[in-house]
mmCIF file of C-alpha atoms and ligand atoms in Angstrom:
data_model
loop_
_atom_site.group_PDB
_atom_site.id
_atom_site.type_symbol
_atom_site.label_atom_id
_atom_site.label_comp_id
_atom_site.label_asym_id
_atom_site.label_seq_id
_atom_site.Cartn_x
_atom_site.Cartn_y
_atom_site.Cartn_z
ATOM 1 C CA MET A 1 -207.979 -61.337 -51.726
ATOM 2 C CA LYS A 2 -205.384 -63.649 -53.178
ATOM 3 C CA ILE A 3 -205.231 -66.011 -56.106
ATOM 4 C CA ILE A 4 -203.660 -69.382 -55.391
ATOM 5 C CA CYS A 5 -202.667 -71.413 -58.429
ATOM 6 C CA ILE A 6 -201.601 -75.022 -58.737
ATOM 7 C CA GLY A 7 -199.065 -75.879 -61.412
ATOM 8 C CA ARG A 8 -198.624 -79.276 -63.069
ATOM 9 C CA ASN A 9 -202.024 -80.794 -62.353
ATOM 10 C CA TYR A 10 -202.697 -82.538 -65.700
ATOM 11 C CA HIS A 11 -200.331 -85.233 -67.006
ATOM 12 C CA ALA A 12 -200.556 -84.213 -70.669
ATOM 13 C CA HIS A 13 -199.583 -80.601 -69.831
ATOM 14 C CA ILE A 14 -196.637 -81.734 -67.669
ATOM 15 C CA LYS A 15 -195.438 -83.784 -70.632
ATOM 16 C CA GLU A 16 -195.787 -80.979 -73.180
ATOM 17 C CA LEU A 17 -193.555 -78.674 -71.088
ATOM 18 C CA GLY A 18 -191.063 -81.463 -70.350
ATOM 19 C CA ASN A 19 -191.603 -81.189 -66.574
ATOM 20 C CA GLU A 20 -191.479 -83.916 -63.922
ATOM 21 C CA ILE A 21 -194.672 -85.178 -62.283
ATOM 22 C CA PRO A 22 -194.576 -83.516 -58.865
ATOM 23 C CA ALA A 23 -194.453 -85.620 -55.696
ATOM 24 C CA GLU A 24 -196.491 -82.872 -54.012
ATOM 25 C CA PRO A 25 -198.676 -80.103 -55.460
ATOM 26 C CA VAL A 26 -196.757 -77.084 -56.809
ATOM 27 C CA PHE A 27 -198.343 -73.777 -55.816
ATOM 28 C CA PHE A 28 -197.779 -70.140 -56.644
ATOM 29 C CA ILE A 29 -199.682 -66.913 -55.988
ATOM 30 C CA LYS A 30 -200.937 -64.127 -58.200
ATOM 31 C CA PRO A 31 -201.673 -60.787 -56.509
ATOM 32 C CA ASP A 32 -205.124 -59.171 -56.700
ATOM 33 C CA THR A 33 -203.737 -56.719 -59.281
ATOM 34 C CA SER A 34 -203.482 -59.606 -61.762
ATOM 35 C CA LEU A 35 -207.293 -59.934 -61.955
ATOM 36 C CA LEU A 36 -208.919 -59.058 -65.278
ATOM 37 C CA LEU A 37 -212.719 -59.109 -65.060
ATOM 38 C CA ARG A 38 -215.802 -58.568 -67.246
ATOM 39 C CA ASN A 39 -214.143 -59.854 -70.457
ATOM 40 C CA ARG A 40 -211.850 -56.846 -70.614
ATOM 41 C CA PRO A 41 -208.984 -57.008 -73.116
ATOM 42 C CA PHE A 42 -205.466 -58.051 -72.187
ATOM 43 C CA PHE A 43 -202.729 -55.615 -73.160
ATOM 44 C CA TYR A 44 -199.565 -57.429 -74.256
ATOM 45 C CA PRO A 45 -196.788 -56.366 -71.862
ATOM 46 C CA GLY A 46 -193.447 -55.031 -73.061
ATOM 47 C CA PHE A 47 -191.341 -57.244 -70.783
ATOM 48 C CA SER A 48 -192.159 -60.530 -72.533
ATOM 49 C CA SER A 49 -192.206 -61.827 -76.081
ATOM 50 C CA ASP A 50 -193.802 -65.183 -75.242
ATOM 51 C CA ILE A 51 -197.047 -64.830 -73.297
ATOM 52 C CA HIS A 52 -198.870 -68.191 -73.061
ATOM 53 C CA TYR A 53 -202.524 -68.861 -72.313
ATOM 54 C CA GLU A 54 -203.429 -71.587 -69.798
ATOM 55 C CA ALA A 55 -207.187 -72.167 -69.394
ATOM 56 C CA GLU A 56 -208.139 -73.371 -65.921
ATOM 57 C CA LEU A 57 -211.201 -73.934 -63.780
ATOM 58 C CA VAL A 58 -211.261 -71.501 -60.864
ATOM 59 C CA LEU A 59 -212.801 -72.081 -57.427
ATOM 60 C CA LYS A 60 -214.224 -69.256 -55.329
ATOM 61 C CA ILE A 61 -213.610 -69.667 -51.612
ATOM 62 C CA CYS A 62 -216.712 -68.988 -49.488
ATOM 63 C CA LYS A 63 -215.421 -69.140 -45.915
ATOM 64 C CA VAL A 64 -212.274 -68.741 -43.867
ATOM 65 C CA GLY A 65 -210.254 -71.901 -43.340
ATOM 66 C CA LYS A 66 -206.883 -73.184 -42.207
ATOM 67 C CA ASN A 67 -205.691 -76.807 -42.020
ATOM 68 C CA ILE A 68 -208.904 -77.882 -43.728
ATOM 69 C CA GLN A 69 -209.686 -81.587 -43.426
ATOM 70 C CA PRO A 70 -210.201 -83.372 -46.774
ATOM 71 C CA ARG A 71 -213.747 -84.395 -45.852
ATOM 72 C CA PHE A 72 -214.765 -80.773 -45.232
ATOM 73 C CA ALA A 73 -212.849 -79.229 -48.157
ATOM 74 C CA HIS A 74 -215.905 -79.167 -50.422
ATOM 75 C CA THR A 75 -217.698 -76.810 -48.004
ATOM 76 C CA TYR A 76 -215.049 -74.097 -48.514
ATOM 77 C CA TYR A 77 -215.896 -73.256 -52.126
ATOM 78 C CA ASP A 78 -219.309 -72.584 -53.565
ATOM 79 C CA LYS A 79 -218.705 -71.361 -57.117
ATOM 80 C CA ILE A 80 -216.708 -72.359 -60.190
ATOM 81 C CA GLY A 81 -215.562 -70.194 -63.059
ATOM 82 C CA LEU A 82 -213.033 -70.219 -65.854
ATOM 83 C CA GLY A 83 -209.767 -68.319 -65.825
ATOM 84 C CA ILE A 84 -206.661 -67.895 -67.896
ATOM 85 C CA ASP A 85 -203.331 -68.198 -66.136
ATOM 86 C CA PHE A 86 -201.349 -65.937 -68.472
ATOM 87 C CA THR A 87 -197.695 -66.863 -68.204
ATOM 88 C CA ALA A 88 -194.622 -65.068 -69.520
ATOM 89 C CA ARG A 89 -193.059 -68.351 -70.655
ATOM 90 C CA ASP A 90 -189.748 -66.753 -71.615
ATOM 91 C CA ILE A 91 -189.329 -65.279 -68.132
ATOM 92 C CA GLN A 92 -190.521 -68.513 -66.508
ATOM 93 C CA ASP A 93 -188.055 -70.624 -68.506
ATOM 94 C CA ARG A 94 -185.190 -68.374 -67.441
ATOM 95 C CA ALA A 95 -186.323 -68.540 -63.794
ATOM 96 C CA LYS A 96 -186.659 -72.343 -63.901
ATOM 97 C CA LYS A 97 -183.169 -72.757 -65.352
ATOM 98 C CA ALA A 98 -181.730 -70.529 -62.621
ATOM 99 C CA GLY A 99 -183.783 -72.222 -59.887
ATOM 100 C CA LEU A 100 -185.523 -68.920 -59.132
ATOM 101 C CA PRO A 101 -189.178 -68.151 -58.275
ATOM 102 C CA TRP A 102 -191.804 -67.674 -60.998
ATOM 103 C CA PHE A 103 -193.338 -64.517 -59.568
ATOM 104 C CA THR A 104 -192.772 -62.056 -62.409
ATOM 105 C CA ALA A 105 -193.632 -64.750 -65.006
ATOM 106 C CA LYS A 106 -197.015 -65.410 -63.372
ATOM 107 C CA GLY A 107 -197.998 -62.466 -61.185
ATOM 108 C CA PHE A 108 -197.950 -59.509 -63.535
ATOM 109 C CA ASP A 109 -200.914 -57.137 -64.031
ATOM 110 C CA GLN A 110 -203.852 -58.619 -65.999
ATOM 111 C CA SER A 111 -202.339 -62.117 -65.861
ATOM 112 C CA ALA A 112 -205.576 -63.578 -64.465
ATOM 113 C CA PRO A 113 -208.670 -63.037 -66.621
ATOM 114 C CA VAL A 114 -211.570 -64.652 -64.754
ATOM 115 C CA SER A 115 -215.138 -65.283 -65.927
ATOM 116 C CA GLN A 116 -218.361 -64.896 -64.016
ATOM 117 C CA PHE A 117 -218.945 -67.730 -61.553
ATOM 118 C CA ILE A 118 -221.462 -70.585 -61.655
ATOM 119 C CA PRO A 119 -222.827 -71.994 -58.374
ATOM 120 C CA LYS A 120 -221.267 -75.388 -57.753
ATOM 121 C CA THR A 121 -224.744 -76.829 -57.262
ATOM 122 C CA GLY A 122 -225.281 -76.303 -61.008
ATOM 123 C CA PHE A 123 -222.877 -79.168 -61.809
ATOM 124 C CA PRO A 124 -224.189 -82.745 -61.604
ATOM 125 C CA ASP A 125 -220.679 -84.174 -61.102
ATOM 126 C CA LEU A 126 -217.730 -82.025 -59.977
ATOM 127 C CA LYS A 127 -215.353 -84.842 -60.965
ATOM 128 C CA ASN A 128 -216.567 -84.676 -64.554
ATOM 129 C CA ILE A 129 -216.625 -81.013 -65.623
ATOM 130 C CA GLN A 130 -215.589 -80.248 -69.175
ATOM 131 C CA PHE A 131 -213.924 -77.005 -70.121
ATOM 132 C CA SER A 132 -212.185 -75.736 -73.217
ATOM 133 C CA LEU A 133 -210.492 -72.799 -74.870
ATOM 134 C CA ASN A 134 -210.625 -71.517 -78.438
ATOM 135 C CA LEU A 135 -207.971 -69.330 -80.019
ATOM 136 C CA ASN A 136 -209.373 -67.287 -82.910
ATOM 137 C CA GLY A 137 -212.287 -69.732 -83.185
ATOM 138 C CA LYS A 138 -210.133 -72.889 -83.207
ATOM 139 C CA PRO A 139 -210.136 -75.292 -80.237
ATOM 140 C CA VAL A 140 -206.714 -75.349 -78.549
ATOM 141 C CA GLN A 141 -207.382 -76.731 -75.056
ATOM 142 C CA GLN A 142 -209.825 -79.350 -73.780
ATOM 143 C CA GLY A 143 -209.934 -80.278 -70.107
ATOM 144 C CA ASN A 144 -211.974 -82.437 -67.805
ATOM 145 C CA THR A 145 -211.754 -82.507 -64.016
ATOM 146 C CA SER A 146 -211.649 -86.317 -64.169
ATOM 147 C CA LEU A 147 -208.060 -85.925 -65.453
ATOM 148 C CA MET A 148 -206.744 -83.782 -62.592
ATOM 149 C CA ILE A 149 -203.866 -85.223 -60.564
ATOM 150 C CA TYR A 150 -205.029 -83.368 -57.432
ATOM 151 C CA SER A 151 -208.798 -82.940 -56.985
ATOM 152 C CA PHE A 152 -210.456 -79.683 -55.899
ATOM 153 C CA ASP A 153 -210.671 -81.025 -52.326
ATOM 154 C CA GLU A 154 -207.039 -82.156 -52.265
ATOM 155 C CA ILE A 155 -205.893 -78.757 -53.538
ATOM 156 C CA ILE A 156 -207.859 -76.982 -50.783
ATOM 157 C CA GLU A 157 -206.625 -79.355 -48.090
ATOM 158 C CA TYR A 158 -203.007 -79.002 -49.173
ATOM 159 C CA ALA A 159 -202.957 -75.226 -49.769
ATOM 160 C CA SER A 160 -204.664 -74.548 -46.424
ATOM 161 C CA ARG A 161 -201.831 -76.249 -44.559
ATOM 162 C CA PHE A 162 -199.663 -73.277 -45.529
ATOM 163 C CA VAL A 163 -201.991 -70.315 -46.010
ATOM 164 C CA THR A 164 -205.311 -69.312 -44.511
ATOM 165 C CA LEU A 165 -208.041 -69.295 -47.141
ATOM 166 C CA ARG A 166 -210.386 -66.342 -46.943
ATOM 167 C CA THR A 167 -213.785 -65.611 -48.414
ATOM 168 C CA GLY A 168 -213.346 -64.317 -51.957
ATOM 169 C CA ASP A 169 -209.969 -65.938 -52.556
ATOM 170 C CA LEU A 170 -209.669 -67.719 -55.897
ATOM 171 C CA ILE A 171 -207.950 -71.001 -56.671
ATOM 172 C CA PHE A 172 -206.756 -71.814 -60.195
ATOM 173 C CA THR A 173 -206.835 -75.606 -60.486
ATOM 174 C CA GLY A 174 -204.349 -76.290 -63.290
ATOM 175 C CA THR A 175 -204.310 -76.359 -67.058
ATOM 176 C CA PRO A 176 -204.680 -79.267 -69.484
ATOM 177 C CA SER A 177 -202.415 -79.654 -72.510
ATOM 178 C CA GLY A 178 -202.538 -77.368 -75.523
ATOM 179 C CA VAL A 179 -201.020 -74.225 -73.999
ATOM 180 C CA GLY A 180 -199.472 -71.825 -76.468
ATOM 181 C CA SER A 181 -198.519 -68.265 -77.334
ATOM 182 C CA VAL A 182 -200.837 -65.349 -77.970
ATOM 183 C CA ARG A 183 -200.252 -62.443 -80.315
ATOM 184 C CA ILE A 184 -201.749 -58.980 -80.499
ATOM 185 C CA GLY A 185 -205.061 -59.255 -82.349
ATOM 186 C CA ASP A 186 -205.878 -62.751 -81.030
ATOM 187 C CA LEU A 187 -209.169 -63.633 -79.352
ATOM 188 C CA LEU A 188 -209.438 -66.269 -76.618
ATOM 189 C CA GLU A 189 -212.843 -67.769 -75.805
ATOM 190 C CA GLY A 190 -213.414 -70.086 -72.867
ATOM 191 C CA PHE A 191 -216.226 -72.597 -72.337
ATOM 192 C CA ILE A 192 -217.526 -74.635 -69.426
ATOM 193 C CA GLU A 193 -219.618 -77.658 -70.425
ATOM 194 C CA GLY A 194 -219.690 -76.247 -73.942
ATOM 195 C CA LYS A 195 -221.220 -72.916 -72.896
ATOM 196 C CA PRO A 196 -219.294 -69.706 -73.631
ATOM 197 C CA ILE A 197 -218.273 -68.013 -70.378
ATOM 198 C CA LEU A 198 -215.062 -66.034 -70.982
ATOM 199 C CA LYS A 199 -213.687 -63.825 -73.738
ATOM 200 C CA CYS A 200 -210.326 -62.114 -73.832
ATOM 201 C CA ALA A 201 -209.021 -60.051 -76.729
ATOM 202 C CA ILE A 202 -205.264 -59.521 -76.915
ATOM 203 C CA LYS A 203 -204.437 -55.877 -77.635
HETATM 204 MG MG1 MG V 301 -201.387 -72.660 -64.832
#
């Protein structure tokens, strides 16, 4: 399986990092070795001194698709969870300045903690899903799908022009503002619609 991530999908987050609003969606991939499941702890890697959390809603792909039409896009995912797109911001900033890819900043081991998944049918309105992240008990990120630049369906349509989506693939749908650094000893707690769904201790 693969993990497809969209960058720059919430205006307030684009602003906080001083980035441009993209004319087209910006995608990158995390390998399956980046997955961190069952609320396991994240071990701070030696190659970075500025690991950032980015809380994001995650879609689970439920059938194979390529060149998916917008009107059918909603049939290609059946579950929604919460993930953290851990980012080595120091490495990413260096890569951006040099015009180089983000792979090592985004694709390292354990860089994708993902919660259990909730069937999509459990949400009354997919365009109004609230999610949030606490750092050591304090709220740091608040998101709502109504604020996404590219909707779930648009992300699926666009990504599937380039890569075949397969059952079990995950799609990270972008982070709202409030990203920041973690330190050893921190605890991240993620919520969907106010309900706790993800925990990640930094060790
Ligand atoms: Mg992200």
